[in-house]
Amino acid sequence: TGGNVSGSGAFAHGATAPIIATANAGYLFSSWSGEGVVDANASSTSIVMTADHSLTANFEPVVHALTVASGSEAQGSVIGGGSFSHGETTTISAIPGTGYVFSGWSDPNVTDPAASSTSVTVTSSQIITATFTPAIYSLTLQSSPDGAGTLTGEGTFEYGTDANVTASPNTGYAFSNWSGDGLEEENSTNTSVSMTADRNVTANFELADHLLT
């Protein structure tokens, strides 16, 4: 499978017979084995026919360098890479950093460009890069009691964003506090939520007190 040879036949005693070894794609000629070859390390050489000879052309796979890189080391790391024989299949993996998700491999010829752990068949020296994007988290706001106030700030945000939220009491109610994770200030109608995960935040209201004198 490594290559083809030419030059076989019947020759007169003392004749010089040319022999040629041609490597297939992904292989390199290595050497001739057998007696009488003029240059055993040359793919195109000759042999002086003073007896019957049986020769073998030896081939070896081409070795390719596979480099696996991260688009940004601050966003994630990678595993894999090295030196591989032509046609060898190896596994590569991408590990997102905190607040990031894997988004794809730069080479469409990997087995699954969308999978963080996949495989690649090495047929040339190449660099494959893993890309990452910020994780997106959702912020959900709710009023307690339901309908007691108007809330703003709900939506989706990249990891690490401080999302601003506002609570405005409806008629007959007064703002009490916020409850939920990631809040900067629980007792202020205007505050922010640290978006390092999906958040469910509640604005708590109470019936307004009125003074009669």
mmCIF file with all atom_site columns, N, CA, C and O in Angstrom, residues 35 48 123 176 182 191 208:
data_model
loop_
_atom_site.group_PDB
_atom_site.id
_atom_site.type_symbol
_atom_site.label_atom_id
_atom_site.label_alt_id
_atom_site.label_comp_id
_atom_site.label_asym_id
_atom_site.label_entity_id
_atom_site.label_seq_id
_atom_site.pdbx_PDB_ins_code
_atom_site.Cartn_x
_atom_site.Cartn_y
_atom_site.Cartn_z
_atom_site.occupancy
_atom_site.B_iso_or_equiv
_atom_site.pdbx_formal_charge
_atom_site.auth_seq_id
_atom_site.auth_comp_id
_atom_site.auth_asym_id
_atom_site.auth_atom_id
_atom_site.pdbx_PDB_model_num
ATOM 1  N N  . GLU A 1 35  ? 20.016  -7.924 -2.282  1.00 0.00 ? 35  GLU A N  1
ATOM 2  C CA . GLU A 1 35  ? 21.433  -7.788 -2.640  1.00 0.00 ? 35  GLU A CA 1
ATOM 3  C C  . GLU A 1 35  ? 21.622  -7.211 -4.031  1.00 0.00 ? 35  GLU A C  1
ATOM 4  O O  . GLU A 1 35  ? 20.804  -7.426 -4.925  1.00 0.00 ? 35  GLU A O  1
ATOM 5  N N  . VAL A 1 48  ? 22.998  -4.680 -11.114 1.00 0.00 ? 48  VAL A N  1
ATOM 6  C CA . VAL A 1 48  ? 23.739  -5.449 -12.128 1.00 0.00 ? 48  VAL A CA 1
ATOM 7  C C  . VAL A 1 48  ? 23.331  -6.912 -12.001 1.00 0.00 ? 48  VAL A C  1
ATOM 8  O O  . VAL A 1 48  ? 23.462  -7.521 -10.932 1.00 0.00 ? 48  VAL A O  1
ATOM 9  N N  . THR A 1 123 ? -3.896  14.201 7.590   1.00 0.00 ? 123 THR A N  1
ATOM 10 C CA . THR A 1 123 ? -3.381  13.934 6.243   1.00 0.00 ? 123 THR A CA 1
ATOM 11 C C  . THR A 1 123 ? -2.413  15.020 5.784   1.00 0.00 ? 123 THR A C  1
ATOM 12 O O  . THR A 1 123 ? -1.939  14.977 4.653   1.00 0.00 ? 123 THR A O  1
ATOM 13 N N  . SER A 1 176 ? -40.479 47.090 48.969  1.00 0.00 ? 176 SER A N  1
ATOM 14 C CA . SER A 1 176 ? -39.898 46.552 50.197  1.00 0.00 ? 176 SER A CA 1
ATOM 15 C C  . SER A 1 176 ? -38.431 46.187 49.987  1.00 0.00 ? 176 SER A C  1
ATOM 16 O O  . SER A 1 176 ? -37.541 46.771 50.598  1.00 0.00 ? 176 SER A O  1
ATOM 17 N N  . GLY A 1 182 ? -27.170 37.332 43.338  1.00 0.00 ? 182 GLY A N  1
ATOM 18 C CA . GLY A 1 182 ? -26.411 38.234 42.475  1.00 0.00 ? 182 GLY A CA 1
ATOM 19 C C  . GLY A 1 182 ? -26.734 39.693 42.624  1.00 0.00 ? 182 GLY A C  1
ATOM 20 O O  . GLY A 1 182 ? -26.193 40.536 41.892  1.00 0.00 ? 182 GLY A O  1
ATOM 21 N N  . THR A 1 191 ? -30.995 48.904 41.215  1.00 0.00 ? 191 THR A N  1
ATOM 22 C CA . THR A 1 191 ? -29.801 48.160 41.587  1.00 0.00 ? 191 THR A CA 1
ATOM 23 C C  . THR A 1 191 ? -29.315 47.373 40.374  1.00 0.00 ? 191 THR A C  1
ATOM 24 O O  . THR A 1 191 ? -29.772 47.613 39.246  1.00 0.00 ? 191 THR A O  1
ATOM 25 N N  . ALA A 1 208 ? -49.152 50.016 50.887  1.00 0.00 ? 208 ALA A N  1
ATOM 26 C CA . ALA A 1 208 ? -48.744 51.313 51.401  1.00 0.00 ? 208 ALA A CA 1
ATOM 27 C C  . ALA A 1 208 ? -49.555 51.679 52.633  1.00 0.00 ? 208 ALA A C  1
ATOM 28 O O  . ALA A 1 208 ? -50.755 51.376 52.728  1.00 0.00 ? 208 ALA A O  1
#
